[in-house]
Structure formats: structure tokens, C-alpha cells
Amino acid sequence: MRAQTDQISGDTVTDTPERPRRHPLLIRVWGLIRLDYTGIAFGALFFCLSLTPSLLPRDWLFQGLIGGANAAIGYGIGVFISKMLVRFVIGGRRAWLPSRRTLYAVKTGVVGLAIAASVLMLVPAAAWQRQVSAEMGMPGPETSGYFRVLVVAALAGGVCVAVSRVVLGIIKTLARWLIRRWRLSDEMALLIGTAAIVVLLITLINGVLLQGFLAGASRVFQPQNFTTREGVSQPTQPERSGSPASFASWDSLGYQGRNFVGSGPDARELERVNGRPAQEPIRVYAGLQTADTDEQRIAVLLSELERTRAFDRELLVIVPTTGTGWVNPVAARAIELMYNGDTAMVAMQYSYLPSWISFLGDQQRSMESGRMLIDAVQQRWSQRPAQQRPKLVLYGESLGSMAGQAAFAWLPDIADMGFSSVLWVGPPNASPLWKAITDRRDPGTPEVEPRYDGGRTVRFSPATDPAEIARDTAPPWEGTRVLFLQHASDPIVWYSPDLLTARPDWLREPPGRDRTSSMRWYPIVTFWQVGADMTNASSVPAGHGHNYGESVLDGWAAVAPPPDWTAADTERIRASLRESGGPEY
């Protein structure tokens, strides 16, 4: 009886005629469920590491999905290492192999240790999650309920491994065809087959699948754009887009546009809060249905600004929006209350998609739209005599922050274009200006709260007290003020592809205000942990994660305070924000 190894499949086969052959379907099924023992060890290791704490609390379902994905990745790494050892180290050295009994004992031990470690690790994992939850004032999970993580992880990891084996089977089938057709060597056939399938998958994912996903998502979310939230009605004030006097019809503004112009304080409410006569705030907006192209929508916005006499107000605020055209109602109401209605705000929708989808697949679209909006409004503003211009202010939150930064090559451009104040909240890690400033921060300052040029123009702060922001650095904060509000626990700010292979500075340094000190960086694992945190970033209490709540008011008080503004004034506006509440919050 003679034994040989199939180079393509990696299985040992014999030419013994009397051994019954298994059914091909059974072989394929067995190929999907059998496991490599080195892979099991690495899969268990990656699963256990995925249970360590991250930026935000994770319930058992999320943790199970993350753990399963990480376990599958670890399994793949283990299988690759095993194959390389057999191929290049052990090779034909059969004497190096242990006896069959010893091999069975080792395999049994690996499986037993992997299961035991995975189960036992769930106990400290639940404690870590309670610790992270406590940082944010949330209840943590019970240890008993957290054991459900193991079931979800096993299912998710099994699906990932099965899919990868199907792909590997396709590669081997292609390699065998190449060997028969072109008489290639096993190694060359595998190389060509792998390259062909990888290129095909990348093309499908980045091209057909991604574009199909974006198109499908747009069709799913587009119907909401034609609805109106309960309690929101068409404004009658001529200072609002969508009013009977507006060039932008009410029906064309979209769901978020109608929310923006149909809500917020009016002059009577402002007079009640501030105790003096107020102006009707100006809110100008263009939706995707307002005109066919960005250029045409911007033309409508400029006409609206002229119609409402926005350039005669004390403050003109440009707001690049998030994916669906959302404008933070707290930010809008806060600045209008601070200036007693002597304000004008302008915004434009560029997508039907929620921000997380736009962030993953349509970042360039948001940046182009933000740049066009800022350039157009600033150019029209600059055409007025200097003494007749309002203060030019820029606000952006999340993807809107990234879109706004696209208009500037570097910090001096902000002042050169005439902006007096800029407030950027929760900037995504890929934001060009934020990233450049953070990378060039003053030596010795932490990444989570960096300082640049002593804070003369730009500052970073998670602080909720504008007085703390103002005292943050010794040099006076004169001229143009730029402020980034960012939480140490905000995954939108800290998620980066670099997490796959490199530990960032913010995980080398002492933790920020609301990040647990138990968090550690692990290759690959932390990338998936923080990526999963992004899906829950806004669902945590205000002041944590991607929920900035009333700290936007403190940001406004720091970068754009009215003359003689005091801390007592800020608290008065804060009380009004809390009192108003309502569906827009």
C-alpha cells in the first residue's frame, strides 16, 4: 500500500483499492466542518482577546458577533501557520512527528483547553463590561447572561470559516483546471488561482457589491425622505426655507430639511428666554429634491440667503450636514438662543443614506458637497463691504465635520477665508485637517487631548466648561478660534484601519476622561472591537461616545460668545435647552 500527498488539497491519500470510497457530497460536507487543531488554538486565543474591553459597552449579542469574527480570523492564521510548518519545517522529516497516541492526546488537550479558556474568559469579560458601563453611568451585564456570547460566537465563527472554505475550494478547483489545461506546477497553479479569485472578490466587493449595496440602501432610505415627522409643519415665517415666500418648496426639503426649518425657537420664545426683543432666526436649507444638481441647489441657497437678508445678521453659520442632511437641533437652537435670533444658518442635503453608510462608502461625496457649500457661501459673503458682513462661522458634526474640513488645505486657510469661529464635533478619524493637526501636535501632549501651537488658534477638548477650554493654554485665544470637541470614548474619532497592525498613541498614553484603563491594543482584534463600537456610538448617555449632548453649547460659548458673555448666561441657555426638550431632541 502506497501513500502520497495531494498538493492541491493538502490531504493524504492512498491507492489501496479495497478501501471504500466516500460519496463526493459527504467529502464536501466534511471539508466544511472538520477543523484544524492549530487553528482551534489560535481561534480560541483571538476569541478570548476579543472579550477584553473596548471604548463602549457591548451586550452579549454584539460581543458574540465580534468574538465569532475574531475567532474565525484567528483560526485562519492558525491554519496558515500549521501549513507553513508542515510544508517548510517538517517536510519529509517523518521522524519528527510524534506517535499517533501522543498526537491524539495533544489534539484532545488543545480542544479541551480552547473550550475551557473560552468559557472561563466570559467571567472577567462580563466584569469588564460592567466597568465600561459604569464609566458611562449605565447598568452592566450579568455574568450568567453573558455566557450566551459563546453560542453566538460559535455560530458566527462557523459561518465565516465555512464561507472561507467554499472560497478555498473554488481556488483549488481552478488550480486543478489550470494543471490539466496548461500543465502548470501545483505551486504556480495555486498562485494563479488565488490571485484570480482575490482580484475577482475585490472587484465584486469594491465595485458591483458596494455600488449595489449603496444603490439598494438609497432605495430603502429614500422613502423616508418624503415623510414628515409628527409635530413638524410648514413654517409661515419668511425667514425659513419651505415657507410660502421661499424659493425652496416645503415638499422638496426632505425629511431632515423639514425638521430643520420647521422646528427651533421663534422670536417670541427668544424674547421669553432672554428678556429682550428678539429677531426671527433665519434657517436656509436645500434638499436633494430642491434642484437636480449640487450647483443648482447652491444657487437656490444663495438666492434664499439674499431673500432673507441673511448677510445683514450678526452671525452667519454654514452647516455641512451628515449623511441624510441632519443638522443637530441642539447646536442650532443653542446658537440662536445665545444671539437672540440675530443669526442665519445655511445647510444642504447631499444624500439619502445614514451617516454610517455614507462614511463607509460615500465619503468623497460628502467632502465634495461640503467644499462646494462653504466656497459658494463664503464667496458671496466676501463680496459685501467688510463693515457690512456678519461674523462667518462654521459648524460640523460627525461626517459634517469631515465635510467641512475638506474646504481647507491647512489652518491658515480658515482665517484667510474670513471665518471667525469654527466648531467641529466628533470628527471622524479620516478627517484630513483633524488628522494632520493631531499628528503634528505639540510634543508631550496626548493624542486624546492634543495641543497645537500652544492653542493659539485650534484647541481640542472633551471639557464641558467653556472656562476650562479658555484656560486650557497660556497664550491668548485671539483671532479665529477653532475647537474640536471629542470624547475619549468616541469610536468615530478613534476608528482607523491602522488599528489592524499598529498600536495608536491614544492606547499607549493614560486613558482619557471616560475610557476604561483596562482597554489594551491587540493586532486585528482591536480593529474589529472599535469598528463594532461605531454601530452603537450614539446610543450611550450624553457626554460619552458619539453623543455630545449639551457640550455643543459649551463649545459655542468657547469659540463664538456674544459680547460680555458670562458663565451664568451659558447656564441660562442650558436650562432653556433642557426645558424645551421635545421631539427634535
mmCIF file with all atom_site columns, N, CA and C in Angstrom, residues 138-185:
data_model
loop_
_atom_site.group_PDB
_atom_site.id
_atom_site.type_symbol
_atom_site.label_atom_id
_atom_site.label_alt_id
_atom_site.label_comp_id
_atom_site.label_asym_id
_atom_site.label_entity_id
_atom_site.label_seq_id
_atom_site.pdbx_PDB_ins_code
_atom_site.Cartn_x
_atom_site.Cartn_y
_atom_site.Cartn_z
_atom_site.occupancy
_atom_site.B_iso_or_equiv
_atom_site.pdbx_formal_charge
_atom_site.auth_seq_id
_atom_site.auth_comp_id
_atom_site.auth_asym_id
_atom_site.auth_atom_id
_atom_site.pdbx_PDB_model_num
ATOM 1   N N  . MET A 1 138 ? -24.128 53.557 33.070  1.00 0.00 ? 138 MET A N  1
ATOM 2   C CA . MET A 1 138 ? -25.085 52.586 32.545  1.00 0.00 ? 138 MET A CA 1
ATOM 3   C C  . MET A 1 138 ? -25.008 51.289 33.349  1.00 0.00 ? 138 MET A C  1
ATOM 4   N N  . PRO A 1 139 ? -26.099 50.535 33.412  1.00 0.00 ? 139 PRO A N  1
ATOM 5   C CA . PRO A 1 139 ? -26.033 49.218 34.070  1.00 0.00 ? 139 PRO A CA 1
ATOM 6   C C  . PRO A 1 139 ? -25.268 48.236 33.195  1.00 0.00 ? 139 PRO A C  1
ATOM 7   N N  . GLY A 1 140 ? -24.495 47.375 33.824  1.00 0.00 ? 140 GLY A N  1
ATOM 8   C CA . GLY A 1 140 ? -23.714 46.394 33.087  1.00 0.00 ? 140 GLY A CA 1
ATOM 9   C C  . GLY A 1 140 ? -24.403 45.050 33.015  1.00 0.00 ? 140 GLY A C  1
ATOM 10  N N  . PRO A 1 141 ? -23.865 44.119 32.226  1.00 0.00 ? 141 PRO A N  1
ATOM 11  C CA . PRO A 1 141 ? -24.492 42.810 32.056  1.00 0.00 ? 141 PRO A CA 1
ATOM 12  C C  . PRO A 1 141 ? -24.248 41.892 33.252  1.00 0.00 ? 141 PRO A C  1
ATOM 13  N N  . GLU A 1 142 ? -25.169 40.975 33.471  1.00 0.00 ? 142 GLU A N  1
ATOM 14  C CA . GLU A 1 142 ? -24.981 39.935 34.469  1.00 0.00 ? 142 GLU A CA 1
ATOM 15  C C  . GLU A 1 142 ? -24.069 38.854 33.899  1.00 0.00 ? 142 GLU A C  1
ATOM 16  N N  . THR A 1 143 ? -23.266 38.270 34.761  1.00 0.00 ? 143 THR A N  1
ATOM 17  C CA . THR A 1 143 ? -22.317 37.254 34.286  1.00 0.00 ? 143 THR A CA 1
ATOM 18  C C  . THR A 1 143 ? -23.035 36.052 33.692  1.00 0.00 ? 143 THR A C  1
ATOM 19  N N  . SER A 1 144 ? -24.121 35.618 34.315  1.00 0.00 ? 144 SER A N  1
ATOM 20  C CA . SER A 1 144 ? -24.833 34.433 33.829  1.00 0.00 ? 144 SER A CA 1
ATOM 21  C C  . SER A 1 144 ? -25.366 34.644 32.414  1.00 0.00 ? 144 SER A C  1
ATOM 22  N N  . GLY A 1 145 ? -25.938 35.811 32.158  1.00 0.00 ? 145 GLY A N  1
ATOM 23  C CA . GLY A 1 145 ? -26.477 36.084 30.833  1.00 0.00 ? 145 GLY A CA 1
ATOM 24  C C  . GLY A 1 145 ? -25.412 36.255 29.776  1.00 0.00 ? 145 GLY A C  1
ATOM 25  N N  . TYR A 1 146 ? -24.204 36.593 30.202  1.00 0.00 ? 146 TYR A N  1
ATOM 26  C CA . TYR A 1 146 ? -23.140 36.848 29.230  1.00 0.00 ? 146 TYR A CA 1
ATOM 27  C C  . TYR A 1 146 ? -22.609 35.562 28.599  1.00 0.00 ? 146 TYR A C  1
ATOM 28  N N  . PHE A 1 147 ? -22.961 34.411 29.165  1.00 0.00 ? 147 PHE A N  1
ATOM 29  C CA . PHE A 1 147 ? -22.496 33.154 28.580  1.00 0.00 ? 147 PHE A CA 1
ATOM 30  C C  . PHE A 1 147 ? -23.152 32.888 27.222  1.00 0.00 ? 147 PHE A C  1
ATOM 31  N N  . ARG A 1 148 ? -24.205 33.622 26.902  1.00 0.00 ? 148 ARG A N  1
ATOM 32  C CA . ARG A 1 148 ? -24.807 33.484 25.574  1.00 0.00 ? 148 ARG A CA 1
ATOM 33  C C  . ARG A 1 148 ? -23.859 33.935 24.470  1.00 0.00 ? 148 ARG A C  1
ATOM 34  N N  . VAL A 1 149 ? -22.856 34.693 24.857  1.00 0.00 ? 149 VAL A N  1
ATOM 35  C CA . VAL A 1 149 ? -21.842 35.131 23.889  1.00 0.00 ? 149 VAL A CA 1
ATOM 36  C C  . VAL A 1 149 ? -21.241 33.931 23.164  1.00 0.00 ? 149 VAL A C  1
ATOM 37  N N  . LEU A 1 150 ? -20.994 32.861 23.906  1.00 0.00 ? 150 LEU A N  1
ATOM 38  C CA . LEU A 1 150 ? -20.321 31.699 23.334  1.00 0.00 ? 150 LEU A CA 1
ATOM 39  C C  . LEU A 1 150 ? -21.134 31.070 22.209  1.00 0.00 ? 150 LEU A C  1
ATOM 40  N N  . VAL A 1 151 ? -22.435 31.007 22.373  1.00 0.00 ? 151 VAL A N  1
ATOM 41  C CA . VAL A 1 151 ? -23.303 30.409 21.346  1.00 0.00 ? 151 VAL A CA 1
ATOM 42  C C  . VAL A 1 151 ? -23.280 31.256 20.075  1.00 0.00 ? 151 VAL A C  1
ATOM 43  N N  . VAL A 1 152 ? -23.452 32.572 20.244  1.00 0.00 ? 152 VAL A N  1
ATOM 44  C CA . VAL A 1 152 ? -23.453 33.463 19.082  1.00 0.00 ? 152 VAL A CA 1
ATOM 45  C C  . VAL A 1 152 ? -22.099 33.431 18.379  1.00 0.00 ? 152 VAL A C  1
ATOM 46  N N  . ALA A 1 153 ? -21.027 33.427 19.160  1.00 0.00 ? 153 ALA A N  1
ATOM 47  C CA . ALA A 1 153 ? -19.684 33.413 18.573  1.00 0.00 ? 153 ALA A CA 1
ATOM 48  C C  . ALA A 1 153 ? -19.438 32.124 17.788  1.00 0.00 ? 153 ALA A C  1
ATOM 49  N N  . ALA A 1 154 ? -19.891 30.997 18.332  1.00 0.00 ? 154 ALA A N  1
ATOM 50  C CA . ALA A 1 154 ? -19.700 29.720 17.630  1.00 0.00 ? 154 ALA A CA 1
ATOM 51  C C  . ALA A 1 154 ? -20.430 29.726 16.289  1.00 0.00 ? 154 ALA A C  1
ATOM 52  N N  . LEU A 1 155 ? -21.657 30.238 16.277  1.00 0.00 ? 155 LEU A N  1
ATOM 53  C CA . LEU A 1 155 ? -22.418 30.291 15.035  1.00 0.00 ? 155 LEU A CA 1
ATOM 54  C C  . LEU A 1 155 ? -21.773 31.257 14.033  1.00 0.00 ? 155 LEU A C  1
ATOM 55  N N  . ALA A 1 156 ? -21.420 32.454 14.512  1.00 0.00 ? 156 ALA A N  1
ATOM 56  C CA . ALA A 1 156 ? -20.828 33.448 13.608  1.00 0.00 ? 156 ALA A CA 1
ATOM 57  C C  . ALA A 1 156 ? -19.479 32.975 13.087  1.00 0.00 ? 156 ALA A C  1
ATOM 58  N N  . GLY A 1 157 ? -18.649 32.425 13.969  1.00 0.00 ? 157 GLY A N  1
ATOM 59  C CA . GLY A 1 157 ? -17.344 31.927 13.531  1.00 0.00 ? 157 GLY A CA 1
ATOM 60  C C  . GLY A 1 157 ? -17.470 30.764 12.572  1.00 0.00 ? 157 GLY A C  1
ATOM 61  N N  . GLY A 1 158 ? -18.437 29.871 12.839  1.00 0.00 ? 158 GLY A N  1
ATOM 62  C CA . GLY A 1 158 ? -18.638 28.741 11.937  1.00 0.00 ? 158 GLY A CA 1
ATOM 63  C C  . GLY A 1 158 ? -19.034 29.170 10.540  1.00 0.00 ? 158 GLY A C  1
ATOM 64  N N  . VAL A 1 159 ? -19.910 30.153 10.456  1.00 0.00 ? 159 VAL A N  1
ATOM 65  C CA . VAL A 1 159 ? -20.311 30.670 9.140   1.00 0.00 ? 159 VAL A CA 1
ATOM 66  C C  . VAL A 1 159 ? -19.112 31.267 8.415   1.00 0.00 ? 159 VAL A C  1
ATOM 67  N N  . CYS A 1 160 ? -18.298 32.039 9.123   1.00 0.00 ? 160 CYS A N  1
ATOM 68  C CA . CYS A 1 160 ? -17.116 32.655 8.494   1.00 0.00 ? 160 CYS A CA 1
ATOM 69  C C  . CYS A 1 160 ? -16.149 31.601 7.981   1.00 0.00 ? 160 CYS A C  1
ATOM 70  N N  . VAL A 1 161 ? -15.897 30.565 8.791   1.00 0.00 ? 161 VAL A N  1
ATOM 71  C CA . VAL A 1 161 ? -14.969 29.507 8.381   1.00 0.00 ? 161 VAL A CA 1
ATOM 72  C C  . VAL A 1 161 ? -15.534 28.744 7.181   1.00 0.00 ? 161 VAL A C  1
ATOM 73  N N  . ALA A 1 162 ? -16.845 28.453 7.219   1.00 0.00 ? 162 ALA A N  1
ATOM 74  C CA . ALA A 1 162 ? -17.457 27.720 6.105   1.00 0.00 ? 162 ALA A CA 1
ATOM 75  C C  . ALA A 1 162 ? -17.372 28.513 4.810   1.00 0.00 ? 162 ALA A C  1
ATOM 76  N N  . VAL A 1 163 ? -17.642 29.809 4.867   1.00 0.00 ? 163 VAL A N  1
ATOM 77  C CA . VAL A 1 163 ? -17.555 30.646 3.667   1.00 0.00 ? 163 VAL A CA 1
ATOM 78  C C  . VAL A 1 163 ? -16.130 30.677 3.139   1.00 0.00 ? 163 VAL A C  1
ATOM 79  N N  . SER A 1 164 ? -15.163 30.813 4.033   1.00 0.00 ? 164 SER A N  1
ATOM 80  C CA . SER A 1 164 ? -13.766 30.847 3.589   1.00 0.00 ? 164 SER A CA 1
ATOM 81  C C  . SER A 1 164 ? -13.360 29.527 2.949   1.00 0.00 ? 164 SER A C  1
ATOM 82  N N  . ARG A 1 165 ? -13.904 28.422 3.448   1.00 0.00 ? 165 ARG A N  1
ATOM 83  C CA . ARG A 1 165 ? -13.572 27.121 2.846   1.00 0.00 ? 165 ARG A CA 1
ATOM 84  C C  . ARG A 1 165 ? -14.231 26.955 1.480   1.00 0.00 ? 165 ARG A C  1
ATOM 85  N N  . VAL A 1 166 ? -15.396 27.516 1.316   1.00 0.00 ? 166 VAL A N  1
ATOM 86  C CA . VAL A 1 166 ? -16.019 27.484 -0.010  1.00 0.00 ? 166 VAL A CA 1
ATOM 87  C C  . VAL A 1 166 ? -15.138 28.245 -1.005  1.00 0.00 ? 166 VAL A C  1
ATOM 88  N N  . VAL A 1 167 ? -14.656 29.417 -0.593  1.00 0.00 ? 167 VAL A N  1
ATOM 89  C CA . VAL A 1 167 ? -13.765 30.197 -1.457  1.00 0.00 ? 167 VAL A CA 1
ATOM 90  C C  . VAL A 1 167 ? -12.489 29.417 -1.741  1.00 0.00 ? 167 VAL A C  1
ATOM 91  N N  . LEU A 1 168 ? -11.920 28.777 -0.704  1.00 0.00 ? 168 LEU A N  1
ATOM 92  C CA . LEU A 1 168 ? -10.706 27.988 -0.899  1.00 0.00 ? 168 LEU A CA 1
ATOM 93  C C  . LEU A 1 168 ? -10.967 26.815 -1.839  1.00 0.00 ? 168 LEU A C  1
ATOM 94  N N  . GLY A 1 169 ? -12.139 26.203 -1.724  1.00 0.00 ? 169 GLY A N  1
ATOM 95  C CA . GLY A 1 169 ? -12.480 25.115 -2.638  1.00 0.00 ? 169 GLY A CA 1
ATOM 96  C C  . GLY A 1 169 ? -12.554 25.587 -4.088  1.00 0.00 ? 169 GLY A C  1
ATOM 97  N N  . ILE A 1 170 ? -13.072 26.781 -4.304  1.00 0.00 ? 170 ILE A N  1
ATOM 98  C CA . ILE A 1 170 ? -13.121 27.339 -5.661  1.00 0.00 ? 170 ILE A CA 1
ATOM 99  C C  . ILE A 1 170 ? -11.705 27.564 -6.190  1.00 0.00 ? 170 ILE A C  1
ATOM 100 N N  . ILE A 1 171 ? -10.829 28.048 -5.317  1.00 0.00 ? 171 ILE A N  1
ATOM 101 C CA . ILE A 1 171 ? -9.434  28.265 -5.731  1.00 0.00 ? 171 ILE A CA 1
ATOM 102 C C  . ILE A 1 171 ? -8.783  26.942 -6.123  1.00 0.00 ? 171 ILE A C  1
ATOM 103 N N  . LYS A 1 172 ? -8.999  25.906 -5.330  1.00 0.00 ? 172 LYS A N  1
ATOM 104 C CA . LYS A 1 172 ? -8.391  24.592 -5.635  1.00 0.00 ? 172 LYS A CA 1
ATOM 105 C C  . LYS A 1 172 ? -8.957  24.008 -6.927  1.00 0.00 ? 172 LYS A C  1
ATOM 106 N N  . THR A 1 173 ? -10.258 24.185 -7.128  1.00 0.00 ? 173 THR A N  1
ATOM 107 C CA . THR A 1 173 ? -10.864 23.693 -8.371  1.00 0.00 ? 173 THR A CA 1
ATOM 108 C C  . THR A 1 173 ? -10.251 24.395 -9.579  1.00 0.00 ? 173 THR A C  1
ATOM 109 N N  . LEU A 1 174 ? -10.075 25.716 -9.467  1.00 0.00 ? 174 LEU A N  1
ATOM 110 C CA . LEU A 1 174 ? -9.448  26.463 -10.553 1.00 0.00 ? 174 LEU A CA 1
ATOM 111 C C  . LEU A 1 174 ? -8.011  26.020 -10.757 1.00 0.00 ? 174 LEU A C  1
ATOM 112 N N  . ALA A 1 175 ? -7.292  25.764 -9.658  1.00 0.00 ? 175 ALA A N  1
ATOM 113 C CA . ALA A 1 175 ? -5.905  25.321 -9.769  1.00 0.00 ? 175 ALA A CA 1
ATOM 114 C C  . ALA A 1 175 ? -5.815  23.973 -10.480 1.00 0.00 ? 175 ALA A C  1
ATOM 115 N N  . ARG A 1 176 ? -6.697  23.032 -10.156 1.00 0.00 ? 176 ARG A N  1
ATOM 116 C CA . ARG A 1 176 ? -6.682  21.728 -10.830 1.00 0.00 ? 176 ARG A CA 1
ATOM 117 C C  . ARG A 1 176 ? -6.964  21.877 -12.329 1.00 0.00 ? 176 ARG A C  1
ATOM 118 N N  . TRP A 1 177 ? -7.881  22.778 -12.664 1.00 0.00 ? 177 TRP A N  1
ATOM 119 C CA . TRP A 1 177 ? -8.175  23.005 -14.095 1.00 0.00 ? 177 TRP A CA 1
ATOM 120 C C  . TRP A 1 177 ? -6.938  23.549 -14.802 1.00 0.00 ? 177 TRP A C  1
ATOM 121 N N  . LEU A 1 178 ? -6.207  24.454 -14.159 1.00 0.00 ? 178 LEU A N  1
ATOM 122 C CA . LEU A 1 178 ? -5.000  25.016 -14.756 1.00 0.00 ? 178 LEU A CA 1
ATOM 123 C C  . LEU A 1 178 ? -3.931  23.946 -14.943 1.00 0.00 ? 178 LEU A C  1
ATOM 124 N N  . ILE A 1 179 ? -3.842  23.027 -13.970 1.00 0.00 ? 179 ILE A N  1
ATOM 125 C CA . ILE A 1 179 ? -2.858  21.940 -14.085 1.00 0.00 ? 179 ILE A CA 1
ATOM 126 C C  . ILE A 1 179 ? -3.191  21.049 -15.268 1.00 0.00 ? 179 ILE A C  1
ATOM 127 N N  . ARG A 1 180 ? -4.476  20.683 -15.410 1.00 0.00 ? 180 ARG A N  1
ATOM 128 C CA . ARG A 1 180 ? -4.868  19.812 -16.529 1.00 0.00 ? 180 ARG A CA 1
ATOM 129 C C  . ARG A 1 180 ? -4.757  20.526 -17.871 1.00 0.00 ? 180 ARG A C  1
ATOM 130 N N  . ARG A 1 181 ? -5.123  21.816 -17.889 1.00 0.00 ? 181 ARG A N  1
ATOM 131 C CA . ARG A 1 181 ? -5.184  22.536 -19.161 1.00 0.00 ? 181 ARG A CA 1
ATOM 132 C C  . ARG A 1 181 ? -3.819  23.008 -19.629 1.00 0.00 ? 181 ARG A C  1
ATOM 133 N N  . TRP A 1 182 ? -3.003  23.511 -18.710 1.00 0.00 ? 182 TRP A N  1
ATOM 134 C CA . TRP A 1 182 ? -1.734  24.127 -19.108 1.00 0.00 ? 182 TRP A CA 1
ATOM 135 C C  . TRP A 1 182 ? -0.505  23.406 -18.569 1.00 0.00 ? 182 TRP A C  1
ATOM 136 N N  . ARG A 1 183 ? -0.706  22.304 -17.866 1.00 0.00 ? 183 ARG A N  1
ATOM 137 C CA . ARG A 1 183 ? 0.408   21.521 -17.320 1.00 0.00 ? 183 ARG A CA 1
ATOM 138 C C  . ARG A 1 183 ? 1.270   22.346 -16.363 1.00 0.00 ? 183 ARG A C  1
ATOM 139 N N  . LEU A 1 184 ? 0.639   23.192 -15.568 1.00 0.00 ? 184 LEU A N  1
ATOM 140 C CA . LEU A 1 184 ? 1.386   24.018 -14.619 1.00 0.00 ? 184 LEU A CA 1
ATOM 141 C C  . LEU A 1 184 ? 1.744   23.201 -13.384 1.00 0.00 ? 184 LEU A C  1
ATOM 142 N N  . SER A 1 185 ? 2.753   23.662 -12.657 1.00 0.00 ? 185 SER A N  1
ATOM 143 C CA . SER A 1 185 ? 3.093   23.034 -11.392 1.00 0.00 ? 185 SER A CA 1
ATOM 144 C C  . SER A 1 185 ? 2.012   23.346 -10.359 1.00 0.00 ? 185 SER A C  1
#
